[in-house]
Short mmCIF file of C-alpha atoms in Angstrom, two decimals:
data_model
loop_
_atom_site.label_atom_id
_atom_site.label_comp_id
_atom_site.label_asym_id
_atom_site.label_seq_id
_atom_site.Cartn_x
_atom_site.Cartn_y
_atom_site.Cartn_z
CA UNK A 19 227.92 61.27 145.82
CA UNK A 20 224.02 60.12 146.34
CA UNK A 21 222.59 61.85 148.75
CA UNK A 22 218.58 61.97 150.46
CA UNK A 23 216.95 64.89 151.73
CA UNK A 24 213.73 64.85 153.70
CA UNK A 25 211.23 67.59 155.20
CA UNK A 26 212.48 68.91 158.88
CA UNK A 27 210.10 66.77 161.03
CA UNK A 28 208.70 66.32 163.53
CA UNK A 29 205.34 66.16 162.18
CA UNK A 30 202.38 66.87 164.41
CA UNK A 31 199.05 65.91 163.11
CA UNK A 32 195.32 64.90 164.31
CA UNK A 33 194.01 61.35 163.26
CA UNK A 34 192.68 61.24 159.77
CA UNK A 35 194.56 64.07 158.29
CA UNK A 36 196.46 64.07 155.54
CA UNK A 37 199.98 63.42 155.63
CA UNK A 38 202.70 64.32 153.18
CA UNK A 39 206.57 64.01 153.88
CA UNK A 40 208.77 65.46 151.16
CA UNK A 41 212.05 63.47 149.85
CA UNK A 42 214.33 64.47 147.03
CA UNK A 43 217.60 62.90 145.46
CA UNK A 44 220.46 63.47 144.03
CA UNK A 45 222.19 60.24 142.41
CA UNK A 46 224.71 59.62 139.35
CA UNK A 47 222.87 56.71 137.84
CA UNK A 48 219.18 55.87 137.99
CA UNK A 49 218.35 54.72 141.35
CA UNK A 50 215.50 52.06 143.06
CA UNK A 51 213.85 54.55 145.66
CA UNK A 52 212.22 53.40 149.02
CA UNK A 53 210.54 54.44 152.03
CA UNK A 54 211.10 52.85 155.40
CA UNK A 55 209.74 53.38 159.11
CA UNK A 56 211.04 52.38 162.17
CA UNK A 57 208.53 52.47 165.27
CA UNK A 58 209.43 53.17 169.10
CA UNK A 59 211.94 50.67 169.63
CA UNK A 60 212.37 48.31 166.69
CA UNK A 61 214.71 48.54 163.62
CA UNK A 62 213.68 49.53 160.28
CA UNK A 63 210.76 47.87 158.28
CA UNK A 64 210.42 48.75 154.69
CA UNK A 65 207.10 50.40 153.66
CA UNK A 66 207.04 50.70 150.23
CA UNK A 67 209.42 50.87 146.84
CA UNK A 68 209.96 52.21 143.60
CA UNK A 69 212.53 50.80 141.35
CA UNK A 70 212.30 53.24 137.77
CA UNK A 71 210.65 56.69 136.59
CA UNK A 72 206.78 57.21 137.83
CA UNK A 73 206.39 53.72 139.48
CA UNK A 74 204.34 54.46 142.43
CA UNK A 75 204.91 51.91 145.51
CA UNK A 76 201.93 51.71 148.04
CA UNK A 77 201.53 49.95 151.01
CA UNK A 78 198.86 50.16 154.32
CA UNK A 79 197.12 53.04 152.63
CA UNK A 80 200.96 55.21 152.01
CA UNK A 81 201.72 56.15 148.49
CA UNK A 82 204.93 57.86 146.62
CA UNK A 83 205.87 57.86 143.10
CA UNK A 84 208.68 58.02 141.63
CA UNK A 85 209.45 61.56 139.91
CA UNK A 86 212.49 61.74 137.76
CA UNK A 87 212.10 65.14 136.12
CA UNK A 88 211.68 66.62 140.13
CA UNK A 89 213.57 63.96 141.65
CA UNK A 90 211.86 63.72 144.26
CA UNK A 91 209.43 60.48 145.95
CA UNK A 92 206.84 62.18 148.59
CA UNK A 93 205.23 59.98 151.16
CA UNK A 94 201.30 60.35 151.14
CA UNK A 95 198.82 59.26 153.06
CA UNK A 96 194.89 60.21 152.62
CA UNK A 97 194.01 59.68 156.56
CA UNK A 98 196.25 58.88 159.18
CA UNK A 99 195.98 56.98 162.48
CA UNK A 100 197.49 57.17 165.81
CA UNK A 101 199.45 53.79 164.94
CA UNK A 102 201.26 55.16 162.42
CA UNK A 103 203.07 57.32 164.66
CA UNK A 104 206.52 56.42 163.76
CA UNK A 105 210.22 57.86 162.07
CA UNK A 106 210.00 57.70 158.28
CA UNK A 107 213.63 57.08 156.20
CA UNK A 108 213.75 58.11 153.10
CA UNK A 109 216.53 56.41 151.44
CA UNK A 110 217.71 55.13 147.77
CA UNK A 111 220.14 52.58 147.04
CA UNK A 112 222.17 52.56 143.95
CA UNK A 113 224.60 49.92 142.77
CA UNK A 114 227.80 49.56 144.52
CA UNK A 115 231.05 47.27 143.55
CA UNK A 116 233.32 46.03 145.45
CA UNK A 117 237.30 45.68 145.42
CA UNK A 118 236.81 41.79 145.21
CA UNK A 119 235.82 40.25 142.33
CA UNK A 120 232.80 42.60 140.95
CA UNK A 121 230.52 41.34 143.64
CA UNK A 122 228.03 44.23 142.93
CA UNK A 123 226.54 45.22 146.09
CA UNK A 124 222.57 47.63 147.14
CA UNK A 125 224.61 50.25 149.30
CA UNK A 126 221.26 52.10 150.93
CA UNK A 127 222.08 55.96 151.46
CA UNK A 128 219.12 57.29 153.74
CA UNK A 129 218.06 60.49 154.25
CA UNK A 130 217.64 62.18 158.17
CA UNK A 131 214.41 60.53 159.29
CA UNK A 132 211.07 62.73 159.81
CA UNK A 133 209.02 61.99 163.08
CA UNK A 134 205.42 61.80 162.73
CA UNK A 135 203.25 61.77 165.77
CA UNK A 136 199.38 61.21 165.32
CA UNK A 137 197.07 62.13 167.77
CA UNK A 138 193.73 60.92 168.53
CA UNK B 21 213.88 32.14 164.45
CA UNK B 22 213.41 34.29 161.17
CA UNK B 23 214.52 37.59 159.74
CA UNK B 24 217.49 39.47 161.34
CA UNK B 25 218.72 39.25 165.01
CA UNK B 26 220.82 41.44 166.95
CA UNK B 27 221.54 40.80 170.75
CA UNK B 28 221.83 42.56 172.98
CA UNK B 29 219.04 44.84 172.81
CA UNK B 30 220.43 47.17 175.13
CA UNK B 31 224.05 47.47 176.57
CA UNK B 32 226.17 50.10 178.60
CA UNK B 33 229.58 49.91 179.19
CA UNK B 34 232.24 52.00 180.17
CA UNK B 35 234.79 53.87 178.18
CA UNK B 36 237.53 51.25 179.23
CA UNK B 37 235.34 48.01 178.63
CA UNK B 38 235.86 45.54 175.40
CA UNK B 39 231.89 44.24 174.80
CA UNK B 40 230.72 42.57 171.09
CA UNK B 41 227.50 43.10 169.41
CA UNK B 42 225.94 39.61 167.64
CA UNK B 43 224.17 40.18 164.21
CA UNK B 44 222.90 36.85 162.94
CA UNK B 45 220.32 36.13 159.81
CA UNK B 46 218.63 33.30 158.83
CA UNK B 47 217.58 34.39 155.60
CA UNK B 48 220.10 32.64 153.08
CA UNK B 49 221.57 36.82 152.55
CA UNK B 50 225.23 37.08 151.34
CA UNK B 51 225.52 40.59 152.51
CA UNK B 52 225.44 42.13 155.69
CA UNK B 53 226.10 45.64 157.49
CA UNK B 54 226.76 47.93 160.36
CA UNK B 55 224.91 51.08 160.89
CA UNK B 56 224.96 53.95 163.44
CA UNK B 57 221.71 55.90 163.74
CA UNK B 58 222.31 58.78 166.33
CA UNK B 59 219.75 61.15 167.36
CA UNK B 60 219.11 63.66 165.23
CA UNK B 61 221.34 62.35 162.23
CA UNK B 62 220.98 60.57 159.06
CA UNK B 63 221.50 56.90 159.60
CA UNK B 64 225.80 56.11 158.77
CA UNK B 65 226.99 53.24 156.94
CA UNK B 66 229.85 51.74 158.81
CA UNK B 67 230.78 48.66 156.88
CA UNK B 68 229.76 46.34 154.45
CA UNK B 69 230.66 42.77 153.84
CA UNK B 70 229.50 40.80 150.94
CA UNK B 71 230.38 36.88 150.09
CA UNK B 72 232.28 37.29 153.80
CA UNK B 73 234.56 39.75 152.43
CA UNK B 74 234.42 43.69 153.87
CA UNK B 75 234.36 45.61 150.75
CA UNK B 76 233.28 48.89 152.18
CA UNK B 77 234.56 51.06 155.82
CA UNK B 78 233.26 54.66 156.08
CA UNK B 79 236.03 56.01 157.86
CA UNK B 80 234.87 54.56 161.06
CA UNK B 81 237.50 54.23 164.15
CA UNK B 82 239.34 51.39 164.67
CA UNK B 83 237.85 51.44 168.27
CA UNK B 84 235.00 49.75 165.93
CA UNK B 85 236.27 46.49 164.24
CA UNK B 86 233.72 44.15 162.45
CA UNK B 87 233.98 40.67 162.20
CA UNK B 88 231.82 38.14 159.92
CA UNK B 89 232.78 34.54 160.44
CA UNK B 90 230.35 33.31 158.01
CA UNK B 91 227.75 34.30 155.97
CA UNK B 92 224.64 33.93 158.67
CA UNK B 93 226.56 35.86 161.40
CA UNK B 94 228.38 39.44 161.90
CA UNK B 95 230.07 40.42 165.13
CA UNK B 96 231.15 44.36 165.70
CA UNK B 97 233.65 44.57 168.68
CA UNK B 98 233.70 47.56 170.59
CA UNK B 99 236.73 49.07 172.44
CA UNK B 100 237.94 52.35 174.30
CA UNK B 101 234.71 54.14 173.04
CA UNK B 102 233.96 57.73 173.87
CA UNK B 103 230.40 58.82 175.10
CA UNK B 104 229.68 60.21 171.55
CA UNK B 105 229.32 56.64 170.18
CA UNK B 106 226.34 56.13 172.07
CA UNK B 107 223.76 55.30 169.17
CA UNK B 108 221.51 52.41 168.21
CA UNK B 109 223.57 49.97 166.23
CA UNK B 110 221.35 48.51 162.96
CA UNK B 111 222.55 45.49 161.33
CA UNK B 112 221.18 44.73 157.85
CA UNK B 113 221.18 41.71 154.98
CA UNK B 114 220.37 41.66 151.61
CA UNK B 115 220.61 39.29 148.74
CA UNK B 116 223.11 40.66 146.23
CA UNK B 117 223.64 39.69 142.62
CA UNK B 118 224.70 41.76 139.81
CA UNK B 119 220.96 42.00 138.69
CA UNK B 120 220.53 44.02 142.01
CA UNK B 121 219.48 43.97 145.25
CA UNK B 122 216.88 41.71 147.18
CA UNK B 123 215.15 41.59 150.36
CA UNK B 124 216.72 44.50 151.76
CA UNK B 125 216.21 43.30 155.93
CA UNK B 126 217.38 44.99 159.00
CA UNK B 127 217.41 43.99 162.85
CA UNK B 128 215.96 45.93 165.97
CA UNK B 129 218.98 47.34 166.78
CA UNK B 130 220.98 47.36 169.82
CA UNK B 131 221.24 50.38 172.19
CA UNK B 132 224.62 51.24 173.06
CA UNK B 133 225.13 53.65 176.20
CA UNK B 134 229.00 54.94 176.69
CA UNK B 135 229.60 55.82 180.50
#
């Protein structure tokens, strides 16, 4: 089955570093890849997307591209601030169907979550 | 009100109590789902319902049963739990069609203590 792997967290760094959190997949068919972060005490909010081989999604200065051949979609940021402190999901979502009819249906399979705290 | 909406935000009940946790969108979705993110585990898919119909169940106990009345609202009634199911519950819409997935849109979660 699909399945998400991310770096051990958590992730200690000072404000402005550079921040990289590894993800890699294993799927059966060719999957849309995304990245989403939940801060203290809300649900999950997606960051940023990739939907085929070496799109790159980017969003509030984070990057990841797509990498078939490694399949793998790291999370990068240049300079990191405090408010990004957060849990980052990597996760993937492949085509499901169900019993009824062939309603086709985005089943997301995430990966463990990696904590990042930023201090000043 | 916009996006997805789960109430209550925090709840703890005993091991003998029957409670419900409310899930309602307001984004025109025709999909919606349960997870369980525990500490220190990947986030778990408990069930999926698309067009109002539960097409998927991950094994979860039936001390867990979901309920979606229509397409706007999903209910996930809680009975006999043990003190393991303590989690934060994420509900979830999307807009499915067999050209993919859209809008991919999950609620804050409520936190479930088991005394």
């Amino acid at each position: 089955g699909d399945s998400v792997t991310q770096m051990e967290g958590p992730v200690t760094l000072s404000e402005e570093a550079f921040l990289t959190i590894n993800c890699t997949y294993t799927a059966t068919g060719y999957p849309s890849l995304f990245w989403y972060v939940q801060y203290p005490g809300e649900g999950l909010q997606l960051l940023l997307k990739a939907t085929k081989a070496d799109d790159k999604g980017s969003n509030k200065g984070f990057e990841a591209t797509y990498r078939k051949e490694t399949t793998s979609f790291h999370l990068e940021k240049g300079s990191v601030q405090v408010s990004d402190s957060a849990v980052y999901f990597c996760a993937l979502s492949d085509l499901g169907l169900s019993d009824a009819g062939g309603t086709s249906y985005g089943k997301l399979t995430f990966g463990q979550g990696t904590i990042l705290t930023v201090h000043p | 009100e916009t996006g997805v909406t789960q109430t209550p935000r925090h709840l703890v009940m005993g091991m003998t109590n029957k409670k419900s946790l409310k899930c309602e969108q307001h984004l025109g979705h025709n999909a919606m789902y349960w997870y369980k993110q525990s500490a220190k585990k990947p986030l778990e898919l408990m069930f999926v319902y698309s067009l109002e119909e539960r097409v998927e169940n991950n094994s979860v106990p039936s001390r867990f049963s979901p309920e979606c009345p229509n397409s706007s609202h999903l209910f996930l009634h809680l009975h006999t739990l043990q003190p393991e199911d303590s989690a934060l519950y994420l509900c979830a819409s999307s807009q499915e069609s067999l050209s993919g997935t859209y809008g991919y849109t999950f609620g804050s979660g409520t936190r479930l203590t088991v005394v």
